[in-house]
Short mmCIF file of C-alpha atoms and ligand atoms in Angstrom, two decimals:
data_model
loop_
_atom_site.label_atom_id
_atom_site.label_comp_id
_atom_site.label_asym_id
_atom_site.label_seq_id
_atom_site.Cartn_x
_atom_site.Cartn_y
_atom_site.Cartn_z
CA MET A 89 3.72 7.43 -31.04
CA ILE A 90 5.77 10.25 -29.53
CA SER A 91 7.51 12.46 -32.09
CA GLN A 92 11.28 13.00 -32.20
CA THR A 93 10.62 16.73 -31.84
CA ALA A 94 8.83 16.11 -28.56
CA ILE A 95 11.67 13.87 -27.30
CA ASN A 96 14.20 16.60 -28.17
CA HIS A 97 12.03 19.18 -26.47
CA LEU A 98 11.80 17.07 -23.30
CA LYS A 99 15.59 16.58 -23.25
CA GLU A 100 16.07 20.32 -23.64
CA LYS A 101 13.70 21.13 -20.78
CA LEU A 102 14.57 18.26 -18.35
CA GLY A 103 18.13 17.37 -19.33
CA GLU A 104 19.27 14.39 -21.43
CA LYS A 105 19.73 12.00 -18.48
CA ASN A 106 16.17 12.62 -17.25
CA VAL A 107 14.49 11.35 -20.42
CA LEU A 108 14.44 7.64 -21.34
CA HIS A 109 13.01 6.27 -24.57
CA GLU A 110 15.10 3.21 -25.49
CA LYS A 111 13.13 -0.05 -25.28
CA GLU A 112 15.53 -1.66 -22.77
CA ASP A 113 15.04 1.31 -20.42
CA LEU A 114 11.28 1.36 -20.89
CA LEU A 115 10.87 -2.37 -20.21
CA VAL A 116 11.58 -2.14 -16.48
CA LEU A 117 9.27 0.84 -16.03
CA GLY A 118 6.22 -0.95 -17.38
CA TYR A 119 5.81 -2.89 -14.11
CA ASP A 120 5.04 -2.21 -10.51
CA SER A 121 4.96 -4.90 -7.80
CA THR A 122 1.63 -6.35 -8.94
CA PRO A 123 1.90 -9.74 -10.65
CA GLY A 124 0.61 -10.15 -14.18
CA VAL A 125 0.31 -6.50 -15.14
CA HIS A 126 2.75 -4.91 -17.52
CA HIS A 127 2.65 -2.42 -20.37
CA LEU A 128 5.42 -0.52 -22.11
CA PRO A 129 5.39 3.26 -21.82
CA GLU A 130 6.49 5.32 -24.82
CA ILE A 131 8.71 7.56 -22.78
CA VAL A 132 9.84 7.96 -19.17
CA VAL A 133 10.80 11.32 -17.69
CA TYR A 134 12.37 12.22 -14.35
CA PRO A 135 11.49 15.83 -13.54
CA THR A 136 13.43 17.49 -10.73
CA THR A 137 11.18 20.51 -10.10
CA THR A 138 7.46 21.35 -10.19
CA GLU A 139 8.16 23.55 -13.23
CA GLN A 140 9.63 20.55 -15.05
CA VAL A 141 6.54 18.52 -14.17
CA VAL A 142 4.45 21.22 -15.86
CA GLU A 143 6.78 21.31 -18.89
CA ALA A 144 6.68 17.52 -19.30
CA MET A 145 2.91 17.39 -18.91
CA ALA A 146 2.47 20.20 -21.46
CA ILE A 147 4.49 18.22 -24.01
CA ALA A 148 2.55 15.03 -23.26
CA ARG A 149 -0.72 16.90 -23.75
CA ARG A 150 0.42 18.31 -27.09
CA GLU A 151 1.40 14.80 -28.20
CA GLY A 152 -1.87 13.33 -26.95
CA LEU A 153 -0.02 10.99 -24.55
CA PRO A 154 -1.53 9.67 -21.34
CA ILE A 155 0.54 10.61 -18.27
CA VAL A 156 1.22 8.09 -15.50
CA PRO A 157 2.86 9.29 -12.27
CA ARG A 158 5.24 6.84 -10.63
CA GLY A 159 7.16 6.65 -7.38
CA SER A 160 9.23 3.54 -6.61
CA GLY A 161 6.79 1.12 -8.24
CA THR A 162 6.13 -0.88 -5.06
CA GLY A 163 2.37 -0.52 -5.60
CA LEU A 164 0.34 -3.69 -5.30
CA SER A 165 -2.68 -2.78 -7.42
CA GLY A 166 -1.02 -1.82 -10.71
CA GLY A 167 -1.39 1.94 -10.12
CA SER A 168 1.80 3.03 -11.85
CA VAL A 169 1.60 0.57 -14.77
CA PRO A 170 1.04 2.59 -17.97
CA VAL A 171 -1.72 0.38 -19.38
CA LYS A 172 -2.47 2.84 -22.16
CA GLY A 173 1.20 3.53 -22.93
CA GLY A 174 2.21 7.19 -22.99
CA MET A 175 4.50 9.03 -20.61
CA VAL A 176 5.60 7.69 -17.24
CA LEU A 177 6.45 10.64 -15.04
CA CYS A 178 8.75 9.26 -12.39
CA LEU A 179 9.12 11.46 -9.30
CA THR A 180 12.05 9.66 -7.64
CA ARG A 181 14.58 12.37 -8.49
CA MET A 182 12.53 14.96 -6.60
CA ASN A 183 13.87 13.53 -3.37
CA HIS A 184 14.77 16.35 -1.01
CA ILE A 185 13.54 16.87 2.50
CA LEU A 186 12.81 20.59 2.21
CA GLU A 187 12.11 21.44 5.83
CA ILE A 188 11.63 19.95 9.28
CA ASP A 189 9.72 22.62 11.17
CA GLU A 190 10.20 21.93 14.88
CA ALA A 191 8.00 24.87 15.91
CA ASN A 192 4.98 23.60 13.98
CA LEU A 193 5.87 19.88 14.12
CA THR A 194 5.75 19.42 10.35
CA ALA A 195 8.05 18.18 7.61
CA THR A 196 7.86 19.29 4.00
CA VAL A 197 9.28 16.95 1.39
CA GLU A 198 9.48 16.42 -2.33
CA PRO A 199 7.41 13.42 -3.48
CA GLY A 200 10.37 11.13 -4.23
CA VAL A 201 11.66 11.08 -0.64
CA ILE A 202 11.84 7.49 0.64
CA THR A 203 9.48 6.86 3.57
CA LEU A 204 12.17 5.47 5.90
CA ASP A 205 14.52 8.37 5.08
CA LEU A 206 11.88 10.80 6.35
CA PHE A 207 11.33 8.67 9.46
CA ASN A 208 15.07 8.66 10.21
CA ALA A 209 15.56 12.37 9.48
CA VAL A 210 12.79 13.44 11.86
CA ALA A 211 13.88 10.88 14.48
CA GLU A 212 17.27 12.64 14.60
CA LYS A 213 15.38 15.71 15.76
CA GLY A 214 13.46 13.77 18.39
CA LEU A 215 10.27 13.57 16.31
CA PHE A 216 8.15 10.74 14.94
CA TYR A 217 6.50 10.13 11.55
CA PRO A 218 4.38 7.01 12.19
CA PRO A 219 3.11 5.70 8.78
CA ASP A 220 5.35 2.70 8.02
CA PRO A 221 4.27 0.55 5.07
CA GLY A 222 6.10 -2.76 4.88
CA SER A 223 7.84 -1.26 1.82
CA GLN A 224 9.13 1.79 3.75
CA LYS A 225 12.76 1.23 2.74
CA VAL A 226 11.79 1.72 -0.92
CA SER A 227 8.40 3.44 -1.24
CA THR A 228 8.13 7.21 -1.76
CA LEU A 229 6.08 9.77 0.12
CA GLY A 230 4.30 10.68 -3.14
CA GLY A 231 3.31 7.04 -3.65
CA ASN A 232 2.26 6.76 0.01
CA VAL A 233 -0.03 9.80 -0.27
CA ALA A 234 -1.40 8.70 -3.66
CA GLU A 235 -2.27 5.27 -2.19
CA ASN A 236 -3.07 6.55 1.30
CA ALA A 237 -0.71 3.82 2.49
CA GLY A 238 -1.12 2.13 5.83
CA GLY A 239 1.52 0.23 7.73
CA LEU A 240 2.37 -1.80 10.78
CA ARG A 241 1.63 1.07 13.15
CA GLY A 242 -1.73 1.89 11.56
CA LEU A 243 -3.78 0.41 14.37
CA LYS A 244 -2.87 3.10 16.89
CA TYR A 245 -1.44 5.86 14.71
CA GLY A 246 -3.60 5.74 11.58
CA VAL A 247 -2.65 5.90 7.91
CA THR A 248 -0.86 8.39 5.65
CA ARG A 249 -3.92 10.64 5.18
CA ASP A 250 -4.02 11.25 8.93
CA TYR A 251 -0.62 12.96 8.67
CA VAL A 252 -0.97 14.96 5.44
CA MET A 253 -1.32 18.67 6.21
CA ALA A 254 -0.60 20.26 2.84
CA LEU A 255 -0.03 19.23 -0.75
CA LYS A 256 1.32 20.96 -3.82
CA GLY A 257 0.72 19.46 -7.21
CA VAL A 258 0.01 19.88 -10.89
CA LEU A 259 -3.47 19.23 -12.28
CA PRO A 260 -4.11 17.83 -15.77
CA ASP A 261 -4.90 21.37 -17.06
CA LEU A 262 -1.32 22.28 -15.99
CA SER A 263 -2.41 24.52 -13.13
CA VAL A 264 -0.18 24.32 -10.05
CA ILE A 265 -2.27 24.01 -6.90
CA SER A 266 -1.51 24.18 -3.20
CA THR A 267 -3.95 22.91 -0.63
CA GLY A 268 -3.83 22.80 3.15
CA GLY A 269 -1.05 24.35 5.24
CA LYS A 270 0.61 24.22 8.63
CA SER A 271 -2.48 25.39 10.52
CA VAL A 272 -3.71 22.58 12.69
CA LYS A 273 -7.33 23.44 11.86
CA ASP A 274 -8.56 24.27 8.38
CA VAL A 275 -12.11 23.83 7.14
CA ALA A 276 -12.03 26.33 4.28
CA GLY A 277 -14.16 24.73 1.58
CA TYR A 278 -14.17 21.12 0.44
CA GLY A 279 -11.51 18.76 1.77
CA PHE A 280 -9.38 19.11 -1.34
CA LYS A 281 -6.24 17.47 0.03
CA ASP A 282 -8.30 14.59 1.38
CA ILE A 283 -9.58 13.89 -2.14
CA LEU A 284 -6.01 13.89 -3.45
CA CYS A 285 -4.89 11.45 -0.72
CA GLY A 286 -5.64 8.01 -2.10
CA SER A 287 -6.45 9.35 -5.59
CA GLU A 288 -3.91 6.89 -7.07
CA GLY A 289 -2.37 9.39 -9.45
CA THR A 290 -5.65 9.92 -11.31
CA LEU A 291 -6.43 13.52 -10.27
CA GLY A 292 -3.12 15.36 -10.03
CA ILE A 293 0.65 14.92 -9.75
CA LEU A 294 1.94 15.61 -6.26
CA THR A 295 5.15 17.63 -6.16
CA GLU A 296 5.37 18.60 -2.50
CA VAL A 297 3.97 17.02 0.66
CA THR A 298 3.78 18.53 4.16
CA VAL A 299 3.16 16.01 6.93
CA LYS A 300 2.39 16.26 10.61
CA LEU A 301 4.99 14.97 13.08
CA ILE A 302 4.39 13.89 16.64
CA PRO A 303 6.59 13.28 19.68
CA PRO A 304 7.87 9.70 19.71
CA PRO A 305 6.54 7.20 22.27
CA ARG A 306 8.82 7.07 25.32
CA ASP A 307 8.48 3.38 25.93
CA LYS A 308 7.57 0.22 24.03
CA ARG A 309 6.99 -3.47 24.79
CA THR A 310 7.04 -6.13 22.10
CA ILE A 311 5.24 -9.42 22.63
CA LEU A 312 5.28 -12.45 20.38
CA ALA A 313 2.54 -15.04 20.74
CA TYR A 314 2.20 -18.38 18.94
CA PHE A 315 -1.05 -20.26 18.47
CA SER A 316 -1.84 -23.82 17.55
CA ASP A 317 -4.90 -22.73 15.56
CA MET A 318 -5.84 -19.62 13.60
CA ARG A 319 -9.21 -19.14 15.21
CA THR A 320 -7.62 -18.61 18.64
CA ALA A 321 -5.25 -16.02 17.20
CA GLY A 322 -8.24 -14.16 15.72
CA GLU A 323 -10.03 -14.38 19.05
CA ALA A 324 -6.97 -12.95 20.85
CA VAL A 325 -7.01 -9.92 18.53
CA SER A 326 -10.72 -9.31 19.08
CA ARG A 327 -10.37 -9.68 22.86
CA ILE A 328 -7.43 -7.29 23.10
CA ILE A 329 -9.37 -4.60 21.23
CA ALA A 330 -12.53 -5.32 23.23
CA ALA A 331 -10.45 -4.80 26.40
CA LYS A 332 -9.85 -1.24 25.09
CA ILE A 333 -6.15 -1.83 24.60
CA ILE A 334 -4.94 -0.30 21.35
CA PRO A 335 -1.46 -1.65 20.57
CA SER A 336 0.59 0.32 18.04
CA THR A 337 1.11 -2.91 16.12
CA MET A 338 -0.80 -6.19 16.03
CA GLU A 339 0.47 -8.21 13.07
CA ILE A 340 -0.35 -11.76 12.13
CA MET A 341 1.32 -14.52 10.12
CA ASP A 342 -0.10 -17.97 9.42
CA ARG A 343 1.83 -21.24 9.35
CA ALA A 344 2.76 -21.00 5.66
CA THR A 345 4.09 -17.47 6.14
CA ILE A 346 5.95 -18.38 9.36
CA ASN A 347 7.74 -21.13 7.46
CA CYS A 348 8.60 -18.96 4.47
CA VAL A 349 9.88 -16.17 6.74
CA GLU A 350 11.94 -18.65 8.76
CA ASP A 351 13.44 -20.06 5.55
CA TYR A 352 14.33 -16.50 4.58
CA VAL A 353 15.57 -14.83 7.78
CA LYS A 354 16.35 -17.83 10.05
CA ILE A 355 15.55 -16.34 13.44
CA GLY A 356 14.16 -19.48 15.01
CA LEU A 357 10.40 -19.11 14.43
CA PRO A 358 8.62 -22.37 15.34
CA ARG A 359 7.54 -24.04 12.11
CA ASP A 360 4.78 -26.13 13.65
CA MET A 361 2.67 -23.22 14.91
CA ALA A 362 -0.54 -22.29 13.10
CA ALA A 363 -0.23 -18.56 13.74
CA LEU A 364 1.97 -15.87 15.18
CA LEU A 365 0.93 -12.49 16.55
CA LEU A 366 3.45 -9.69 16.88
CA ILE A 367 2.08 -7.14 19.34
CA GLU A 368 3.65 -3.83 20.31
CA VAL A 369 2.30 -1.42 22.87
CA ASP A 370 3.90 2.00 23.17
CA GLY A 371 3.48 5.37 24.83
CA HIS A 372 4.30 6.68 28.31
CA PRO A 373 6.00 4.07 30.51
CA ALA A 374 3.22 3.60 33.11
CA PRO A 375 0.32 2.87 30.68
CA VAL A 376 2.68 0.80 28.52
CA ALA A 377 3.44 -1.51 31.45
CA GLU A 378 -0.27 -1.74 32.26
CA GLU A 379 -1.27 -2.46 28.65
CA ALA A 380 1.46 -5.07 28.20
CA GLU A 381 0.19 -6.75 31.37
CA GLY A 382 -3.37 -6.67 29.96
CA VAL A 383 -2.24 -8.22 26.67
CA LEU A 384 -0.35 -11.00 28.47
CA LYS A 385 -3.42 -11.83 30.57
CA ILE A 386 -5.61 -12.11 27.47
CA LEU A 387 -3.05 -14.32 25.73
CA GLU A 388 -3.06 -16.58 28.75
CA ALA A 389 -6.88 -16.61 28.88
CA VAL A 390 -7.25 -17.66 25.22
CA LYS A 391 -4.52 -20.28 25.75
CA ALA A 392 -1.88 -19.07 23.32
CA ALA A 393 0.59 -21.91 22.82
CA GLU A 394 3.66 -19.79 23.61
CA VAL A 395 4.20 -16.18 24.63
CA HIS A 396 7.52 -14.32 24.56
CA VAL A 397 8.38 -10.77 25.56
CA ALA A 398 11.19 -9.17 23.54
CA ARG A 399 14.40 -9.01 25.60
CA ASP A 400 15.43 -5.56 24.45
CA ALA A 401 14.96 -2.96 21.69
CA GLN A 402 17.26 -4.85 19.32
CA HIS A 403 15.34 -8.10 19.77
CA ALA A 404 12.05 -6.21 19.23
CA ALA A 405 13.41 -4.59 16.06
CA SER A 406 14.51 -7.97 14.67
CA LEU A 407 11.02 -9.40 15.23
CA ALA A 408 9.37 -6.45 13.46
CA ALA A 409 11.94 -6.73 10.65
CA ALA A 410 11.05 -10.41 10.23
CA ARG A 411 7.37 -9.50 9.84
CA ARG A 412 8.28 -6.89 7.23
CA THR A 413 9.88 -9.60 5.09
CA ALA A 414 6.64 -11.64 4.90
CA LEU A 415 5.74 -10.74 1.31
CA SER A 416 9.29 -11.09 0.00
CA ALA A 417 9.61 -14.43 1.83
CA LEU A 418 6.38 -15.77 0.28
CA ALA A 419 7.38 -14.45 -3.14
CA ARG A 420 10.46 -16.73 -3.14
CA VAL A 421 8.31 -19.87 -3.09
CA SER A 422 6.48 -19.76 -6.42
CA PRO A 423 6.76 -17.95 -9.75
CA THR A 424 3.59 -15.91 -9.07
CA THR A 425 2.33 -14.43 -5.81
CA LEU A 426 -1.22 -13.11 -5.98
CA LEU A 427 -1.69 -10.89 -2.96
CA GLU A 428 -5.01 -9.54 -1.76
CA ASP A 429 -5.99 -6.84 0.66
CA ALA A 430 -9.22 -8.08 2.24
CA THR A 431 -10.27 -6.01 5.23
CA VAL A 432 -13.05 -6.78 7.68
CA PRO A 433 -14.39 -5.30 10.90
CA ARG A 434 -12.08 -6.73 13.58
CA SER A 435 -14.87 -8.70 15.23
CA ARG A 436 -15.00 -10.79 12.01
CA LEU A 437 -11.32 -11.74 11.99
CA ALA A 438 -11.66 -15.27 13.34
CA GLU A 439 -14.43 -16.03 10.80
CA THR A 440 -12.31 -14.59 7.99
CA PHE A 441 -9.41 -16.88 8.86
CA ALA A 442 -11.79 -19.84 8.95
CA GLU A 443 -13.16 -18.84 5.55
CA ILE A 444 -9.65 -18.51 4.07
CA GLU A 445 -8.83 -21.97 5.38
CA ARG A 446 -12.05 -23.43 3.94
CA LEU A 447 -11.52 -21.85 0.52
CA THR A 448 -7.86 -22.90 0.43
CA GLY A 449 -9.01 -26.52 0.71
CA LYS A 450 -11.95 -26.08 -1.65
CA TYR A 451 -9.81 -24.61 -4.43
CA ARG A 452 -6.72 -26.80 -3.71
CA LEU A 453 -4.33 -23.86 -3.41
CA GLN A 454 -1.22 -22.97 -1.47
CA VAL A 455 -2.06 -19.80 0.48
CA GLY A 456 0.02 -17.80 2.97
CA THR A 457 -1.86 -15.20 5.00
CA PHE A 458 -0.31 -12.32 6.89
CA GLY A 459 -1.35 -8.79 7.62
CA HIS A 460 -2.34 -6.04 9.97
CA ALA A 461 -4.64 -8.11 12.17
CA GLY A 462 -5.39 -5.22 14.50
CA ASP A 463 -6.83 -3.30 11.52
CA GLY A 464 -8.75 -6.35 10.28
CA ASN A 465 -6.54 -6.02 7.17
CA LEU A 466 -5.37 -9.38 5.83
CA HIS A 467 -3.22 -10.29 2.84
CA PRO A 468 -4.19 -13.83 1.82
CA THR A 469 -1.50 -14.61 -0.76
CA VAL A 470 -1.91 -17.39 -3.30
CA LEU A 471 1.42 -18.96 -4.24
CA CYS A 472 0.95 -20.10 -7.81
CA ASP A 473 2.27 -20.05 -11.34
CA GLU A 474 0.56 -17.83 -13.87
CA ARG A 475 1.50 -20.27 -16.66
CA ASN A 476 -0.82 -22.82 -15.03
CA HIS A 477 -4.19 -21.73 -16.37
CA ASP A 478 -6.23 -24.09 -14.22
CA GLU A 479 -4.46 -22.97 -11.05
CA MET A 480 -5.05 -19.31 -11.94
CA GLU A 481 -8.76 -19.97 -12.49
CA ARG A 482 -8.95 -21.56 -9.07
CA ALA A 483 -7.06 -18.66 -7.50
CA HIS A 484 -9.48 -16.13 -8.98
CA ALA A 485 -12.45 -18.20 -7.84
CA PHE A 486 -10.90 -18.31 -4.34
CA TYR A 487 -10.69 -14.51 -4.14
CA ASN A 488 -14.08 -14.04 -5.75
CA GLU A 489 -15.76 -16.18 -3.12
CA LEU A 490 -13.73 -14.67 -0.29
CA TYR A 491 -14.74 -11.14 -1.30
CA GLU A 492 -18.42 -12.18 -1.34
CA LYS A 493 -18.05 -12.91 2.37
CA VAL A 494 -15.83 -9.93 3.14
CA LEU A 495 -18.39 -7.55 1.63
CA ALA A 496 -21.31 -9.32 3.29
CA TRP A 497 -19.52 -8.78 6.63
CA GLY A 498 -19.20 -5.05 5.99
CA GLY A 499 -15.55 -5.23 4.92
CA THR A 500 -13.72 -3.63 2.02
CA VAL A 501 -11.94 -4.89 -1.07
CA SER A 502 -8.92 -2.75 -0.26
CA GLY A 503 -7.65 -1.71 3.14
CA GLU A 504 -4.50 -0.03 1.84
CA HIS A 505 -3.28 -1.10 -1.60
CA GLY A 506 -5.85 0.85 -3.60
CA ILE A 507 -8.02 -0.15 -6.56
CA GLY A 508 -5.66 0.55 -9.48
CA LEU A 509 -6.10 -2.17 -12.08
CA ALA A 510 -6.26 -5.13 -9.75
CA LYS A 511 -9.49 -4.30 -7.92
CA LYS A 512 -11.47 -2.44 -10.59
CA ALA A 513 -13.79 -5.35 -11.01
CA TYR A 514 -14.69 -5.32 -7.33
CA LEU A 515 -15.22 -1.62 -6.70
CA ALA A 516 -18.82 -1.46 -7.96
CA ARG A 517 -19.64 -4.49 -5.88
CA GLN A 518 -18.64 -2.62 -2.76
CA ILE A 519 -19.79 0.96 -3.37
CA GLY A 520 -22.54 0.31 -5.89
CA GLU A 521 -23.19 1.78 -9.30
CA GLY A 522 -24.16 5.15 -7.83
CA GLY A 523 -20.88 5.36 -5.94
CA VAL A 524 -18.85 4.66 -9.05
CA LYS A 525 -20.79 7.33 -10.98
CA VAL A 526 -20.01 9.97 -8.35
CA MET A 527 -16.32 9.00 -8.41
CA LYS A 528 -16.33 9.33 -12.19
CA ARG A 529 -17.82 12.81 -11.93
CA ILE A 530 -15.03 13.81 -9.53
CA LYS A 531 -12.47 12.43 -11.99
CA GLN A 532 -14.10 14.34 -14.85
CA SER A 533 -14.00 17.62 -12.94
CA PHE A 534 -10.23 17.29 -12.41
CA ASP A 535 -9.36 15.61 -15.68
CA PRO A 536 -12.08 16.12 -18.31
CA GLU A 537 -9.90 14.69 -21.09
CA GLY A 538 -8.93 11.63 -19.07
CA ILE A 539 -5.19 12.01 -19.66
CA LEU A 540 -3.96 11.31 -16.13
CA ASN A 541 -3.39 7.64 -15.28
CA PRO A 542 -6.25 6.39 -17.49
CA GLY A 543 -7.69 2.92 -16.94
CA LYS A 544 -7.23 3.01 -13.16
CA ILE A 545 -9.91 2.68 -10.46
CA PHE A 546 -12.67 2.35 -13.09
CA ASP A 547 -12.99 1.95 -16.83
CA GLU A 548 -13.74 4.93 -18.99
CA GLY A 549 -16.81 3.23 -20.47
CA ASP A 550 -19.86 2.04 -18.60
CA PRO A 551 -19.00 2.40 -14.91
CA CYS A 552 -21.48 -0.18 -13.84
CA THR A 553 -20.57 -3.30 -15.74
CA LYS A 554 -20.65 -6.49 -13.76
CA PRO A 555 -17.34 -7.41 -12.12
CA ASN A 556 -15.24 -9.64 -14.32
CA VAL A 557 -13.17 -11.89 -12.10
CA GLU A 558 -10.49 -12.59 -14.67
CA GLU A 559 -9.97 -8.92 -15.32
CA GLY A 560 -9.88 -8.22 -11.62
CA PHE A 561 -6.38 -9.54 -11.30
CA ARG A 562 -4.64 -9.47 -14.61
CA VAL A 563 -4.30 -7.38 -17.66
CA SER A 564 -3.33 -9.22 -20.76
CA ARG A 565 -1.95 -7.59 -23.85
C1 LIG B 857 7.00 -5.72 0.17
C2 LIG B 857 5.89 -4.71 0.12
C3 LIG B 857 5.26 -4.36 1.29
C4 LIG B 857 4.21 -3.42 1.26
N1 LIG B 857 3.60 -3.07 2.45
C5 LIG B 857 2.62 -2.16 2.44
C6 LIG B 857 1.97 -1.78 3.66
O1 LIG B 857 2.31 -2.27 4.75
N2 LIG B 857 0.98 -0.86 3.60
C7 LIG B 857 0.59 -0.30 2.42
O2 LIG B 857 -0.30 0.54 2.41
N3 LIG B 857 1.17 -0.65 1.24
C8 LIG B 857 2.18 -1.54 1.22
N4 LIG B 857 2.78 -1.89 0.04
C9 LIG B 857 2.31 -1.26 -1.22
C10 LIG B 857 3.12 -0.02 -1.66
O3 LIG B 857 4.42 -0.04 -1.11
C11 LIG B 857 2.43 1.29 -1.29
O4 LIG B 857 1.22 1.41 -2.01
C12 LIG B 857 3.28 2.55 -1.54
O5 LIG B 857 2.58 3.66 -1.05
C13 LIG B 857 3.61 2.78 -3.01
O6 LIG B 857 4.63 3.77 -3.10
P1 LIG B 857 5.55 3.89 -4.40
O7 LIG B 857 6.44 5.05 -4.22
O8 LIG B 857 6.20 2.61 -4.70
O9 LIG B 857 4.45 4.25 -5.49
P2 LIG B 857 4.15 3.58 -6.92
O10 LIG B 857 3.92 2.13 -6.77
O11 LIG B 857 5.15 4.01 -7.91
O12 LIG B 857 2.76 4.28 -7.25
C14 LIG B 857 1.61 4.01 -6.52
C15 LIG B 857 0.47 4.90 -7.03
O13 LIG B 857 0.73 6.25 -6.68
C16 LIG B 857 0.75 7.08 -7.85
N5 LIG B 857 1.81 8.06 -7.61
C17 LIG B 857 3.09 7.81 -7.26
N6 LIG B 857 3.74 8.96 -7.04
C18 LIG B 857 2.83 9.95 -7.26
C19 LIG B 857 2.89 11.38 -7.21
N7 LIG B 857 4.00 12.04 -6.86
N8 LIG B 857 1.77 12.07 -7.52
C20 LIG B 857 0.62 11.44 -7.84
N9 LIG B 857 0.51 10.11 -7.90
C21 LIG B 857 1.61 9.38 -7.62
C22 LIG B 857 0.99 6.13 -9.02
O14 LIG B 857 0.43 6.64 -10.20
C23 LIG B 857 0.28 4.88 -8.53
O15 LIG B 857 -1.10 4.97 -8.82
C24 LIG B 857 3.81 -2.83 0.04
C25 LIG B 857 4.46 -3.20 -1.15
C26 LIG B 857 5.49 -4.13 -1.11
C27 LIG B 857 6.17 -4.48 -2.41
#
């Protein structure tokens, strides 16, 4: 329990409005966007400088409180849920774009800058920051780096880590570290910033991020293809990649998702189709025209039911916007949406869709699947009600069996959402007991007392316990 002296001290150092400790304030900060996981913090602080981050962490340490960094709370693996209580350190008020360096093609930002705000700010200067998670209107750069977020353009442009050039942050021992810089090449010592990317707030608190910018593509074509069965859609994806065409975006939605999105945005998507592929090719005009032609030929060869080319940039943007609503659209249907992040080598896509279909029938569930098909990254989403115990059991069994296959095919239990709480039970299955032990040693070297975001990625106890399916998705109090 945090002492009144510590609360007063925090208010003195951070300002009264940047310290919350009333229950009604704390309630909303015990969640992120992951269903079924919630825990009240004891206190929430909003530092506005790196020095304040150090001050707040020092007070938390003295009080023996765990510290949980938080961005906008759009995480889908429970990463910013304070499962052990303690202090939530929310970085959203450190939200300044500090520099856009046009000579070095970099931008330096505070961690609370919203992803889309950075995209728009650099676009005004004729530059391009590609990582675009579906949550880009809300998510923060700090959260993106901590989760190594992907996005709709990941297929061609890569994920957040591919753009991080330098990081500043505070380690659990209160030391302020800087790693990386604006030099394009840097192999001095271990890849420190690469360890911090995707560390899910368990190794350090990021207070400044420098990212690489690139020139924007000069041309783009957007193609929408509908399929009367999922397998053909999967085959189209595999064939496009095998033809050595790398679209910037190749997104998929199944029938259930198409219908939910249509109910939500009403743009005339055909409700009877089994699958939709949204494909964008971009770059210099000549190769773009050639690649679009290649994609259209493949869609014809696999016998896509309908193919449409976006009329203009506005039409293309509205199609991409519709895809970005997929999760919100599905979430309107049922009280609980369990979303997974199964990722397979692209050649296995068609089989994965078939397996999802088989398991949906076997476990009598309502499932909507969408995702970054070009990355082999699918989000099979069970639409259910967590008050229905039997349905939840079946949902967990569905994912359990699906992951057996995904791992057997050389896939991963998380393509982009991280392990957090939701995937802890699966990590050892994928990387083995030895892998978990090495990760624990890395954690111990940064955070020997285990005060930073405890309970995430792995448990403090035996790292090699058998996965517990129930625990893999929910934390009960
Ligand atoms: C509708 C929707 C669509 C989404 N689409 C995508 C997608 O396409 N691709 C994708 O990858 N993800 C997606 N996500 C998941 C989520 O948006 C990303 O993981 C995002 O990066 C989280 O950012 P955030 O600011 O909300 O971080 P939070 O959820 O607040 O935190 C995420 C993790 O980062 C840590 N953290 C946050 N800030 C810091 C910091 N400054 N220093 C250290 N650690 C920190 C937290 O402790 C936590 O472990 C989506 C989520 C939603 C709700």
